[in-house]
Amino acid sequence: MEKKDFTFNGTTLNGFLMLFVNIVITLAAVAAIVWGIVIDNDQSGIYVGAGLVALIATLVIWCGFAMLEPGEGRVMVLFGKYKGTFTKTGYYWQNPFLTVKKVSFRSRNIDVEPIKVNDKTGNPIMIGLILVWKLSDAYKAMFEIDSQTMAQSGSSQGNQVSIGTSSLTGIMNALENFVRTQSDAALRQVASLYAYDDTDSSADKMTLRSGGDEINAQLEEKLNDRLAMAGINIVEA
């Protein structure tokens, strides 16, 4: 499958340098406006107009500042077109017209509560799951599944705090809900393939009780197959 995620290679400037430049422009704009009002002659309008234009420009420049911590990323979109994923840590200034969608590449845990399923022989059993997962493909997470709508839906229902299309908490919680749903389905699928215990004294038959490592490996494989569409990788199950 073609990898659609790539590193953002657009213009990126040092944030501290741009902060200094923007402060200077702001001061110059205010000085021009004040000077135009003070001199009160034919050139007053020019000074005031230039100062207002410069002041508006500084407001646009302020929107381009961003700070990135280790393990985080920013999905860059310009007027609806994907421009890459930015992962370089530090304080930067970028095109203020870019739409920035925040993601995290850090490992996350999910403790799935035990669920009641039927094993291969039809006996009801309780089985749980502890899952370690991380995001590996930001493009798939943002555009191959509807994670942004899921994040907004969670906010409207009051389940999350400060969730939006660019909210790191909202996006990652929406992805976690997706992982939780898929892990529940994978757990049921794997559990139904084996009996809980050996019922016919056949030593070569794998059971849920005796084949822990092999069954865990199968569960990871099933989960990775299900979660690949969202750019999510299972570290351990």
GROMACS .gro file of C-alpha atoms in nm:
model
  237
    1MET     CA    1   0.000   0.000   0.000
    2GLU     CA    2   0.132   0.343  -0.094
    3LYS     CA    3   0.244   0.549   0.205
    4LYS     CA    4   0.071   0.886   0.190
    5ASP     CA    5   0.227   1.031   0.504
    6PHE     CA    6   0.541   1.241   0.447
    7THR     CA    7   0.750   1.499   0.629
    8PHE     CA    8   0.647   1.863   0.601
    9ASN     CA    9   0.904   2.051   0.391
   10GLY     CA   10   0.747   2.396   0.377
   11THR     CA   11   0.905   2.719   0.500
   12THR     CA   12   0.987   2.708   0.870
   13LEU     CA   13   1.167   2.992   1.053
   14ASN     CA   14   1.315   3.022   1.400
   15GLY     CA   15   1.033   3.122   1.634
   16PHE     CA   16   1.243   3.347   1.857
   17LEU     CA   17   1.377   3.539   1.556
   18MET     CA   18   1.028   3.591   1.416
   19LEU     CA   19   0.905   3.692   1.761
   20PHE     CA   20   1.168   3.967   1.774
   21VAL     CA   21   1.087   4.079   1.417
   22ASN     CA   22   0.715   4.089   1.488
   23ILE     CA   23   0.761   4.293   1.805
   24VAL     CA   24   0.974   4.543   1.610
   25ILE     CA   25   0.708   4.568   1.337
   26THR     CA   26   0.437   4.614   1.599
   27LEU     CA   27   0.627   4.898   1.768
   28ALA     CA   28   0.701   5.059   1.431
   29ALA     CA   29   0.334   5.035   1.331
   30VAL     CA   30   0.217   5.196   1.655
   31ALA     CA   31   0.481   5.470   1.619
   32ALA     CA   32   0.368   5.542   1.260
   33ILE     CA   33   0.006   5.575   1.367
   34VAL     CA   34   0.095   5.805   1.657
   35TRP     CA   35   0.328   6.012   1.437
   36GLY     CA   36   0.059   6.048   1.171
   37ILE     CA   37  -0.183   6.178   1.432
   38VAL     CA   38   0.072   6.418   1.584
   39ILE     CA   39   0.203   6.585   1.268
   40ASP     CA   40  -0.150   6.656   1.140
   41ASN     CA   41  -0.061   6.746   0.778
   42ASP     CA   42  -0.107   6.608   0.429
   43GLN     CA   43   0.113   6.307   0.507
   44SER     CA   44  -0.079   6.211   0.821
   45GLY     CA   45  -0.307   5.975   0.630
   46ILE     CA   46  -0.009   5.796   0.475
   47TYR     CA   47   0.155   5.734   0.813
   48VAL     CA   48  -0.169   5.623   0.976
   49GLY     CA   49  -0.264   5.398   0.682
   50ALA     CA   50   0.080   5.236   0.667
   51GLY     CA   51   0.077   5.185   1.042
   52LEU     CA   52  -0.266   5.016   1.031
   53VAL     CA   53  -0.160   4.786   0.747
   54ALA     CA   54   0.156   4.689   0.936
   55LEU     CA   55  -0.046   4.631   1.253
   56ILE     CA   56  -0.285   4.399   1.069
   57ALA     CA   57   0.016   4.214   0.924
   58THR     CA   58   0.156   4.156   1.272
   59LEU     CA   59  -0.176   4.002   1.381
   60VAL     CA   60  -0.148   3.754   1.093
   61ILE     CA   61   0.215   3.679   1.181
   62TRP     CA   62   0.118   3.601   1.541
   63CYS     CA   63  -0.093   3.310   1.412
   64GLY     CA   64   0.212   3.134   1.268
   65PHE     CA   65   0.395   3.055   1.593
   66ALA     CA   66   0.406   2.695   1.715
   67MET     CA   67   0.593   2.497   1.978
   68LEU     CA   68   0.643   2.123   1.941
   69GLU     CA   69   0.743   1.881   2.218
   70PRO     CA   70   0.917   1.544   2.170
   71GLY     CA   71   0.673   1.270   2.067
   72GLU     CA   72   0.423   1.514   1.912
   73GLY     CA   73   0.346   1.605   1.553
   74ARG     CA   74   0.151   1.856   1.350
   75VAL     CA   75  -0.044   1.759   1.038
   76MET     CA   76  -0.024   2.055   0.800
   77VAL     CA   77  -0.312   2.135   0.564
   78LEU     CA   78  -0.321   2.436   0.330
   79PHE     CA   79  -0.664   2.520   0.189
   80GLY     CA   80  -0.769   2.154   0.207
   81LYS     CA   81  -0.446   2.005   0.068
   82TYR     CA   82  -0.223   1.788   0.285
   83LYS     CA   83   0.126   1.939   0.306
   84GLY     CA   84   0.300   1.687   0.532
   85THR     CA   85   0.355   1.606   0.897
   86PHE     CA   86   0.588   1.826   1.102
   87THR     CA   87   0.773   1.650   1.387
   88LYS     CA   88   1.079   1.869   1.454
   89THR     CA   89   1.078   1.977   1.820
   90GLY     CA   90   1.127   2.338   1.924
   91TYR     CA   91   0.973   2.683   1.877
   92TYR     CA   92   0.900   2.774   1.515
   93TRP     CA   93   0.714   3.009   1.286
   94GLN     CA   94   0.530   2.871   0.983
   95ASN     CA   95   0.282   2.990   0.725
   96PRO     CA   96  -0.007   3.132   0.933
   97PHE     CA   97  -0.259   3.020   0.670
   98LEU     CA   98  -0.179   2.653   0.737
   99THR     CA   99  -0.443   2.456   0.924
  100VAL     CA  100  -0.265   2.262   1.198
  101LYS     CA  101  -0.399   1.933   1.335
  102LYS     CA  102  -0.215   1.803   1.641
  103VAL     CA  103  -0.128   1.437   1.698
  104SER     CA  104   0.085   1.241   1.943
  105PHE     CA  105   0.328   0.960   1.856
  106ARG     CA  106   0.377   0.854   2.219
  107SER     CA  107   0.278   0.507   2.339
  108ARG     CA  108  -0.059   0.483   2.512
  109ASN     CA  109  -0.223   0.213   2.729
  110ILE     CA  110  -0.574   0.074   2.716
  111ASP     CA  111  -0.707  -0.158   2.986
  112VAL     CA  112  -1.009  -0.328   2.831
  113GLU     CA  113  -1.253  -0.449   3.093
  114PRO     CA  114  -1.318  -0.827   3.085
  115ILE     CA  115  -1.597  -0.918   2.845
  116LYS     CA  116  -1.811  -1.230   2.828
  117VAL     CA  117  -1.753  -1.440   2.517
  118ASN     CA  118  -1.802  -1.802   2.409
  119ASP     CA  119  -1.494  -2.015   2.344
  120LYS     CA  120  -1.468  -2.266   2.058
  121THR     CA  121  -1.674  -2.523   2.244
  122GLY     CA  122  -1.947  -2.273   2.329
  123ASN     CA  123  -1.857  -2.232   2.696
  124PRO     CA  124  -1.896  -1.876   2.829
  125ILE     CA  125  -1.571  -1.724   2.959
  126MET     CA  126  -1.457  -1.382   3.082
  127ILE     CA  127  -1.156  -1.244   2.898
  128GLY     CA  128  -0.980  -0.906   2.922
  129LEU     CA  129  -0.704  -0.720   2.741
  130ILE     CA  130  -0.423  -0.478   2.824
  131LEU     CA  131  -0.307  -0.300   2.511
  132VAL     CA  132  -0.009  -0.074   2.432
  133TRP     CA  133  -0.045   0.120   2.107
  134LYS     CA  134   0.101   0.418   1.928
  135LEU     CA  135   0.033   0.623   1.617
  136SER     CA  136   0.264   0.548   1.325
  137ASP     CA  137   0.097   0.721   1.029
  138ALA     CA  138  -0.054   1.065   1.089
  139TYR     CA  139  -0.211   1.090   0.742
  140LYS     CA  140  -0.418   0.773   0.789
  141ALA     CA  141  -0.521   0.875   1.140
  142MET     CA  142  -0.650   1.213   1.021
  143PHE     CA  143  -0.789   1.136   0.675
  144GLU     CA  144  -0.847   0.761   0.632
  145ILE     CA  145  -1.091   0.740   0.925
  146ASP     CA  146  -1.331   1.006   1.051
  147SER     CA  147  -1.137   1.082   1.370
  148GLN     CA  148  -1.208   1.454   1.353
  149THR     CA  149  -1.585   1.406   1.347
  150MET     CA  150  -1.554   1.152   1.630
  151ALA     CA  151  -1.362   1.411   1.832
  152GLN     CA  152  -1.628   1.676   1.773
  153SER     CA  153  -1.904   1.428   1.857
  154GLY     CA  154  -1.734   1.350   2.187
  155SER     CA  155  -1.718   1.720   2.267
  156SER     CA  156  -2.086   1.782   2.186
  157GLN     CA  157  -2.191   1.494   2.410
  158GLY     CA  158  -1.985   1.629   2.698
  159ASN     CA  159  -1.759   1.325   2.716
  160GLN     CA  160  -1.438   1.521   2.657
  161VAL     CA  161  -1.301   1.862   2.745
  162SER     CA  162  -1.189   2.117   2.487
  163ILE     CA  163  -1.221   1.882   2.192
  164GLY     CA  164  -1.198   2.017   1.839
  165THR     CA  165  -1.054   1.934   1.500
  166SER     CA  166  -0.711   2.069   1.605
  167SER     CA  167  -0.723   1.961   1.970
  168LEU     CA  168  -0.456   1.706   2.061
  169THR     CA  169  -0.668   1.566   2.346
  170GLY     CA  170  -0.977   1.534   2.128
  171ILE     CA  171  -0.806   1.365   1.835
  172MET     CA  172  -0.614   1.117   2.050
  173ASN     CA  173  -0.922   1.030   2.257
  174ALA     CA  174  -1.116   0.970   1.935
  175LEU     CA  175  -0.839   0.738   1.813
  176GLU     CA  176  -0.836   0.562   2.150
  177ASN     CA  177  -1.211   0.497   2.121
  178PHE     CA  178  -1.148   0.355   1.773
  179VAL     CA  179  -0.874   0.126   1.912
  180ARG     CA  180  -1.098   0.018   2.199
  181THR     CA  181  -1.381  -0.081   1.965
  182GLN     CA  182  -1.152  -0.271   1.728
  183SER     CA  183  -0.970  -0.445   2.014
  184ASP     CA  184  -1.301  -0.565   2.156
  185ALA     CA  185  -1.391  -0.719   1.818
  186ALA     CA  186  -1.046  -0.877   1.775
  187LEU     CA  187  -1.056  -1.020   2.127
  188ARG     CA  188  -1.392  -1.185   2.062
  189GLN     CA  189  -1.267  -1.324   1.730
  190VAL     CA  190  -0.950  -1.480   1.875
  191ALA     CA  191  -1.125  -1.615   2.186
  192SER     CA  192  -1.381  -1.797   1.971
  193LEU     CA  193  -1.109  -1.990   1.789
  194TYR     CA  194  -0.991  -2.192   2.090
  195ALA     CA  195  -1.133  -2.384   2.380
  196TYR     CA  196  -1.057  -2.250   2.725
  197ASP     CA  197  -0.906  -2.580   2.840
  198ASP     CA  198  -0.816  -2.918   2.693
  199THR     CA  199  -1.133  -3.127   2.692
  200ASP     CA  200  -1.023  -3.438   2.500
  201SER     CA  201  -0.676  -3.494   2.653
  202SER     CA  202  -0.505  -3.410   2.326
  203ALA     CA  203  -0.174  -3.251   2.417
  204ASP     CA  204  -0.111  -3.100   2.074
  205LYS     CA  205  -0.419  -2.878   2.081
  206MET     CA  206  -0.368  -2.517   2.180
  207THR     CA  207  -0.610  -2.372   2.435
  208LEU     CA  208  -0.666  -2.027   2.578
  209ARG     CA  209  -0.526  -2.148   2.906
  210SER     CA  210  -0.209  -2.313   2.776
  211GLY     CA  211  -0.119  -2.112   2.465
  212GLY     CA  212  -0.073  -1.767   2.615
  213ASP     CA  213   0.226  -1.645   2.411
  214GLU     CA  214   0.102  -1.785   2.079
  215ILE     CA  215  -0.249  -1.649   2.130
  216ASN     CA  216  -0.111  -1.307   2.230
  217ALA     CA  217   0.088  -1.304   1.906
  218GLN     CA  218  -0.225  -1.388   1.708
  219LEU     CA  219  -0.418  -1.117   1.888
  220GLU     CA  220  -0.149  -0.859   1.802
  221GLU     CA  221  -0.163  -0.970   1.438
  222LYS     CA  222  -0.543  -0.939   1.427
  223LEU     CA  223  -0.528  -0.597   1.591
  224ASN     CA  224  -0.259  -0.468   1.355
  225ASP     CA  225  -0.469  -0.585   1.059
  226ARG     CA  226  -0.773  -0.401   1.191
  227LEU     CA  227  -0.590  -0.084   1.295
  228ALA     CA  228  -0.363  -0.046   0.991
  229MET     CA  229  -0.633   0.164   0.820
  230ALA     CA  230  -0.595   0.423   1.099
  231GLY     CA  231  -0.216   0.429   1.095
  232ILE     CA  232  -0.199   0.271   1.442
  233ASN     CA  233   0.059   0.014   1.548
  234ILE     CA  234   0.019  -0.232   1.835
  235VAL     CA  235   0.328  -0.243   2.057
  236GLU     CA  236   0.201  -0.515   2.291
  237ALA     CA  237  -0.123  -0.696   2.364
   0.00000   0.00000   0.00000
